[in-house]
Amino acid sequence: MYLTRFRINTGRVGARKLLASPQTMHAAVMTSFAEPPAPGSNGPRVLWRLDRDGNAATYLCIVSPMRPDLTHLVEQAGWPTTARWDTFDYTPFLERLAKGDSWSFRLTANPVHSIRRNADEPTKVTAHIGPTHQLGWLLKQQGKAGFRILEKPAEKQLIPGHDTHDLIVHGRRQLRFTKKGNGGQVTVVAVTFDGRLEVTDPDAFRATLTQGLGRAKAYGCGLMTLAKA
């Protein structure tokens, strides 16, 4: 597995086209590989995420089973003569993960749930809109995904009894685009979670990091990355 980070030159026309369309960005990411994983495979897949920091820098993060070649992205949306990209061997890090490890994390995800108005109606997948429900969605994922979100001490809770976990949600984006092939309109609500976690099941957690969490993985959702707590 490989972890790649590429800074996007947002002043370029090509970069703005990529940032405006998750479909276009997905296509650009997938063409970084001579033989990308087959769609629908149960093993590690190509995951990507856009990160925007406080200094207005925008980064493309990619986790992939193969080493990518981002030459086309440098030419279209980077600095061709002064900057390229950084790729790291991710496998040794993944193999070292152990039960009880604590990490800070970032995850961009598409929190959804299934609803229906009456018993005769089929269920419909719809996005969680409010931060409370979005945070609740992630808390429901934690056990099967191999981690638990760490809790705050009572004295650090802004709203005692409610602000219980070391977790925030921000950067809500509503992505609308026309799906190629059938012309259908697609809407994806993406939010970013920052927090602290503890590894409870290393194997399940490795699968979360390499296969993604939640839906809309082709559109920049599902990638979780870690940093020292």
mmCIF file of C-alpha atoms in Angstrom:
data_model
loop_
_atom_site.group_PDB
_atom_site.id
_atom_site.type_symbol
_atom_site.label_atom_id
_atom_site.label_comp_id
_atom_site.label_asym_id
_atom_site.label_seq_id
_atom_site.Cartn_x
_atom_site.Cartn_y
_atom_site.Cartn_z
ATOM 1 C CA MET A 1 0.000 0.000 0.000
ATOM 2 C CA TYR A 2 1.078 3.572 -0.730
ATOM 3 C CA LEU A 3 0.138 6.959 0.716
ATOM 4 C CA THR A 4 0.520 9.935 -1.636
ATOM 5 C CA ARG A 5 0.175 13.686 -1.089
ATOM 6 C CA PHE A 6 0.027 16.230 -3.902
ATOM 7 C CA ARG A 7 -0.405 19.992 -3.525
ATOM 8 C CA ILE A 8 -2.832 21.469 -6.048
ATOM 9 C CA ASN A 9 -2.099 24.815 -7.676
ATOM 10 C CA THR A 10 -5.565 26.344 -7.293
ATOM 11 C CA GLY A 11 -4.640 29.282 -9.514
ATOM 12 C CA ARG A 12 -4.595 27.127 -12.630
ATOM 13 C CA VAL A 13 -7.648 26.608 -14.847
ATOM 14 C CA GLY A 14 -7.067 22.850 -14.923
ATOM 15 C CA ALA A 15 -7.047 22.719 -11.128
ATOM 16 C CA ARG A 16 -10.328 24.599 -10.879
ATOM 17 C CA LYS A 17 -11.945 22.136 -13.294
ATOM 18 C CA LEU A 18 -10.781 19.211 -11.170
ATOM 19 C CA LEU A 19 -11.919 20.778 -7.915
ATOM 20 C CA ALA A 20 -15.340 21.604 -9.363
ATOM 21 C CA SER A 21 -16.204 18.005 -10.254
ATOM 22 C CA PRO A 22 -15.638 14.904 -8.093
ATOM 23 C CA GLN A 23 -16.207 12.779 -11.203
ATOM 24 C CA THR A 24 -13.421 14.560 -13.072
ATOM 25 C CA MET A 25 -11.094 14.287 -10.063
ATOM 26 C CA HIS A 26 -11.902 10.581 -9.694
ATOM 27 C CA ALA A 27 -11.041 9.990 -13.352
ATOM 28 C CA ALA A 28 -7.765 11.897 -12.951
ATOM 29 C CA VAL A 29 -6.834 9.854 -9.878
ATOM 30 C CA MET A 30 -7.617 6.524 -11.544
ATOM 31 C CA THR A 31 -5.545 7.346 -14.609
ATOM 32 C CA SER A 32 -2.536 7.569 -12.280
ATOM 33 C CA PHE A 33 -2.370 3.756 -12.360
ATOM 34 C CA ALA A 34 -1.558 1.491 -15.292
ATOM 35 C CA GLU A 35 -3.775 -1.249 -13.811
ATOM 36 C CA PRO A 36 -6.116 0.050 -11.079
ATOM 37 C CA PRO A 37 -8.046 -2.465 -8.922
ATOM 38 C CA ALA A 38 -11.192 -3.882 -10.501
ATOM 39 C CA PRO A 39 -14.389 -2.032 -9.469
ATOM 40 C CA GLY A 40 -16.259 -3.805 -6.706
ATOM 41 C CA SER A 41 -13.287 -5.851 -5.466
ATOM 42 C CA ASN A 42 -13.259 -6.605 -1.728
ATOM 43 C CA GLY A 43 -9.555 -5.924 -1.235
ATOM 44 C CA PRO A 44 -7.652 -2.649 -0.886
ATOM 45 C CA ARG A 45 -8.880 0.036 -3.252
ATOM 46 C CA VAL A 46 -7.889 3.473 -4.453
ATOM 47 C CA LEU A 47 -9.139 6.109 -2.021
ATOM 48 C CA TRP A 48 -8.711 9.862 -2.314
ATOM 49 C CA ARG A 49 -9.544 13.001 -0.370
ATOM 50 C CA LEU A 50 -9.145 16.750 -0.740
ATOM 51 C CA ASP A 51 -7.702 18.620 2.252
ATOM 52 C CA ARG A 52 -7.786 22.404 2.544
ATOM 53 C CA ASP A 53 -5.656 23.881 5.321
ATOM 54 C CA GLY A 54 -5.909 27.254 7.007
ATOM 55 C CA ASN A 55 -3.372 28.849 4.646
ATOM 56 C CA ALA A 56 -5.582 28.185 1.611
ATOM 57 C CA ALA A 57 -3.323 25.332 0.448
ATOM 58 C CA THR A 58 -5.226 22.424 -1.110
ATOM 59 C CA TYR A 59 -3.864 18.888 -1.104
ATOM 60 C CA LEU A 60 -4.936 15.681 -2.813
ATOM 61 C CA CYS A 61 -4.341 12.627 -0.606
ATOM 62 C CA ILE A 62 -4.413 9.137 -2.137
ATOM 63 C CA VAL A 63 -4.154 5.682 -0.575
ATOM 64 C CA SER A 64 -3.633 2.926 -3.137
ATOM 65 C CA PRO A 65 -2.358 -0.646 -3.580
ATOM 66 C CA MET A 66 -0.006 0.520 -6.357
ATOM 67 C CA ARG A 67 2.414 3.441 -6.586
ATOM 68 C CA PRO A 68 0.744 6.257 -8.581
ATOM 69 C CA ASP A 69 2.247 8.402 -11.320
ATOM 70 C CA LEU A 70 0.791 11.916 -11.031
ATOM 71 C CA THR A 71 2.731 13.442 -13.923
ATOM 72 C CA HIS A 72 -0.509 14.388 -15.695
ATOM 73 C CA LEU A 73 -1.826 16.120 -12.562
ATOM 74 C CA VAL A 74 1.404 18.086 -12.135
ATOM 75 C CA GLU A 75 1.084 19.287 -15.718
ATOM 76 C CA GLN A 76 -2.618 20.110 -15.390
ATOM 77 C CA ALA A 77 -2.925 21.353 -11.830
ATOM 78 C CA GLY A 78 0.483 21.668 -10.206
ATOM 79 C CA TRP A 79 3.860 23.393 -10.578
ATOM 80 C CA PRO A 80 5.558 21.446 -13.407
ATOM 81 C CA THR A 81 9.066 22.827 -12.923
ATOM 82 C CA THR A 82 9.280 23.240 -9.140
ATOM 83 C CA ALA A 83 7.030 20.702 -7.390
ATOM 84 C CA ARG A 84 5.867 17.136 -7.849
ATOM 85 C CA TRP A 85 4.308 14.819 -5.238
ATOM 86 C CA ASP A 86 5.287 12.706 -2.224
ATOM 87 C CA THR A 87 4.589 8.955 -2.087
ATOM 88 C CA PHE A 88 5.364 6.799 0.952
ATOM 89 C CA ASP A 89 5.336 3.045 1.495
ATOM 90 C CA TYR A 90 2.260 2.672 3.732
ATOM 91 C CA THR A 91 2.542 -1.078 4.421
ATOM 92 C CA PRO A 92 5.109 -1.007 7.283
ATOM 93 C CA PHE A 93 2.983 1.546 9.124
ATOM 94 C CA LEU A 94 -0.185 -0.518 8.655
ATOM 95 C CA GLU A 95 1.554 -3.664 9.887
ATOM 96 C CA ARG A 96 2.682 -1.903 13.091
ATOM 97 C CA LEU A 97 -0.842 -0.931 14.150
ATOM 98 C CA ALA A 98 -1.704 -2.618 17.443
ATOM 99 C CA LYS A 99 -4.657 -2.852 19.788
ATOM 100 C CA GLY A 100 -4.668 0.037 22.240
ATOM 101 C CA ASP A 101 -2.791 2.467 19.978
ATOM 102 C CA SER A 102 -4.112 6.041 20.146
ATOM 103 C CA TRP A 103 -4.106 8.325 17.105
ATOM 104 C CA SER A 104 -5.439 11.605 15.888
ATOM 105 C CA PHE A 105 -7.389 11.107 12.679
ATOM 106 C CA ARG A 106 -9.040 12.876 9.781
ATOM 107 C CA LEU A 107 -11.858 11.360 7.742
ATOM 108 C CA THR A 108 -13.970 12.831 4.967
ATOM 109 C CA ALA A 109 -17.149 10.792 4.679
ATOM 110 C CA ASN A 110 -20.694 10.692 3.343
ATOM 111 C CA PRO A 111 -22.912 10.094 6.426
ATOM 112 C CA VAL A 112 -26.219 8.583 5.297
ATOM 113 C CA HIS A 113 -29.119 6.548 6.645
ATOM 114 C CA SER A 114 -32.073 4.670 5.197
ATOM 115 C CA ILE A 115 -35.588 6.059 5.674
ATOM 116 C CA ARG A 116 -39.127 5.472 4.453
ATOM 117 C CA ARG A 117 -42.359 7.326 5.159
ATOM 118 C CA ASN A 118 -44.520 4.227 5.589
ATOM 119 C CA ALA A 119 -44.210 0.434 5.714
ATOM 120 C CA ASP A 120 -45.332 -0.006 2.099
ATOM 121 C CA GLU A 121 -42.623 2.234 0.706
ATOM 122 C CA PRO A 122 -39.099 1.033 -0.177
ATOM 123 C CA THR A 123 -36.295 2.464 1.903
ATOM 124 C CA LYS A 124 -34.402 5.448 0.528
ATOM 125 C CA VAL A 125 -30.813 6.357 1.305
ATOM 126 C CA THR A 126 -30.583 9.988 2.401
ATOM 127 C CA ALA A 127 -27.840 12.133 3.887
ATOM 128 C CA HIS A 128 -27.556 13.167 7.518
ATOM 129 C CA ILE A 129 -27.641 16.967 7.453
ATOM 130 C CA GLY A 130 -27.103 18.199 11.019
ATOM 131 C CA PRO A 131 -23.761 17.860 12.834
ATOM 132 C CA THR A 132 -25.350 15.919 15.711
ATOM 133 C CA HIS A 133 -26.613 13.182 13.383
ATOM 134 C CA GLN A 134 -23.380 13.217 11.374
ATOM 135 C CA LEU A 135 -21.355 12.666 14.554
ATOM 136 C CA GLY A 136 -23.808 9.946 15.579
ATOM 137 C CA TRP A 137 -23.260 8.210 12.236
ATOM 138 C CA LEU A 138 -19.508 7.951 12.832
ATOM 139 C CA LEU A 139 -20.000 6.706 16.390
ATOM 140 C CA LYS A 140 -22.143 3.884 15.004
ATOM 141 C CA GLN A 141 -19.338 2.839 12.631
ATOM 142 C CA GLN A 142 -16.584 2.637 15.206
ATOM 143 C CA GLY A 143 -16.969 -0.914 16.589
ATOM 144 C CA LYS A 144 -17.085 -2.837 13.314
ATOM 145 C CA ALA A 145 -14.456 -0.535 11.799
ATOM 146 C CA GLY A 146 -11.894 -1.548 14.434
ATOM 147 C CA PHE A 147 -11.648 1.629 16.512
ATOM 148 C CA ARG A 148 -13.390 3.647 19.184
ATOM 149 C CA ILE A 149 -13.570 7.423 19.448
ATOM 150 C CA LEU A 150 -11.930 8.616 22.647
ATOM 151 C CA GLU A 151 -14.102 10.402 25.176
ATOM 152 C CA LYS A 152 -13.400 13.799 26.713
ATOM 153 C CA PRO A 153 -12.982 14.297 30.464
ATOM 154 C CA ALA A 154 -16.025 15.979 31.956
ATOM 155 C CA GLU A 155 -14.109 19.215 32.616
ATOM 156 C CA LYS A 156 -13.322 19.575 28.891
ATOM 157 C CA GLN A 157 -16.884 19.135 27.654
ATOM 158 C CA LEU A 158 -18.302 22.399 26.325
ATOM 159 C CA ILE A 159 -21.830 21.081 26.890
ATOM 160 C CA PRO A 160 -21.653 18.624 29.807
ATOM 161 C CA GLY A 161 -23.251 15.294 28.961
ATOM 162 C CA HIS A 162 -23.486 16.076 25.226
ATOM 163 C CA ASP A 163 -20.000 17.062 24.003
ATOM 164 C CA THR A 164 -18.689 13.706 25.210
ATOM 165 C CA HIS A 165 -16.280 12.584 22.474
ATOM 166 C CA ASP A 166 -13.007 14.021 21.222
ATOM 167 C CA LEU A 167 -14.492 14.616 17.796
ATOM 168 C CA ILE A 168 -15.561 17.544 15.615
ATOM 169 C CA VAL A 169 -17.283 17.747 12.242
ATOM 170 C CA HIS A 170 -16.610 20.566 9.777
ATOM 171 C CA GLY A 171 -16.151 21.393 6.108
ATOM 172 C CA ARG A 172 -19.632 20.343 4.976
ATOM 173 C CA ARG A 173 -19.895 20.286 1.177
ATOM 174 C CA GLN A 174 -22.857 19.409 -0.998
ATOM 175 C CA LEU A 175 -21.637 18.030 -4.318
ATOM 176 C CA ARG A 176 -24.059 17.963 -7.255
ATOM 177 C CA PHE A 177 -23.192 16.535 -10.646
ATOM 178 C CA THR A 178 -24.654 14.548 -13.520
ATOM 179 C CA LYS A 179 -23.629 10.909 -13.549
ATOM 180 C CA LYS A 180 -22.113 9.875 -16.842
ATOM 181 C CA GLY A 181 -23.879 7.102 -18.685
ATOM 182 C CA ASN A 182 -27.445 7.583 -17.461
ATOM 183 C CA GLY A 183 -27.653 11.368 -17.145
ATOM 184 C CA GLY A 184 -28.999 11.088 -13.585
ATOM 185 C CA GLN A 185 -28.403 13.871 -11.080
ATOM 186 C CA VAL A 186 -26.246 12.848 -8.113
ATOM 187 C CA THR A 187 -26.032 14.719 -4.808
ATOM 188 C CA VAL A 188 -23.376 13.799 -2.247
ATOM 189 C CA VAL A 189 -23.084 15.461 1.161
ATOM 190 C CA ALA A 190 -19.475 15.209 2.354
ATOM 191 C CA VAL A 191 -18.209 16.280 5.780
ATOM 192 C CA THR A 192 -14.809 16.074 7.460
ATOM 193 C CA PHE A 193 -14.274 14.587 10.912
ATOM 194 C CA ASP A 194 -11.223 15.370 13.059
ATOM 195 C CA GLY A 195 -10.742 13.556 16.336
ATOM 196 C CA ARG A 196 -8.835 11.030 18.424
ATOM 197 C CA LEU A 197 -9.332 7.283 18.442
ATOM 198 C CA GLU A 198 -8.065 4.047 19.930
ATOM 199 C CA VAL A 199 -7.477 0.907 17.881
ATOM 200 C CA THR A 200 -9.671 -1.958 19.133
ATOM 201 C CA ASP A 201 -9.283 -4.506 16.300
ATOM 202 C CA PRO A 202 -6.099 -4.023 14.228
ATOM 203 C CA ASP A 203 -7.210 -6.242 11.323
ATOM 204 C CA ALA A 204 -10.595 -4.528 10.992
ATOM 205 C CA PHE A 205 -8.927 -1.140 11.333
ATOM 206 C CA ARG A 206 -6.412 -1.922 8.581
ATOM 207 C CA ALA A 207 -9.365 -2.801 6.347
ATOM 208 C CA THR A 208 -10.965 0.559 7.199
ATOM 209 C CA LEU A 209 -7.791 2.426 6.230
ATOM 210 C CA THR A 210 -7.321 0.553 2.941
ATOM 211 C CA GLN A 211 -10.931 -0.056 1.832
ATOM 212 C CA GLY A 212 -12.571 3.127 3.104
ATOM 213 C CA LEU A 213 -15.471 3.904 5.406
ATOM 214 C CA GLY A 214 -19.002 4.609 4.226
ATOM 215 C CA ARG A 215 -20.356 5.401 0.776
ATOM 216 C CA ALA A 216 -19.320 7.648 -2.156
ATOM 217 C CA LYS A 217 -15.693 6.475 -2.137
ATOM 218 C CA ALA A 218 -15.332 7.295 -5.834
ATOM 219 C CA TYR A 219 -16.206 10.917 -5.039
ATOM 220 C CA GLY A 220 -13.578 11.679 -2.412
ATOM 221 C CA CYS A 221 -15.199 10.096 0.654
ATOM 222 C CA GLY A 222 -14.110 7.245 2.918
ATOM 223 C CA LEU A 223 -10.385 7.934 3.348
ATOM 224 C CA MET A 224 -9.170 8.070 6.953
ATOM 225 C CA THR A 225 -5.592 9.141 7.723
ATOM 226 C CA LEU A 226 -3.752 9.138 11.050
ATOM 227 C CA ALA A 227 -1.282 11.355 12.875
ATOM 228 C CA LYS A 228 0.405 11.152 16.256
ATOM 229 C CA ALA A 229 -2.061 11.939 19.013
#
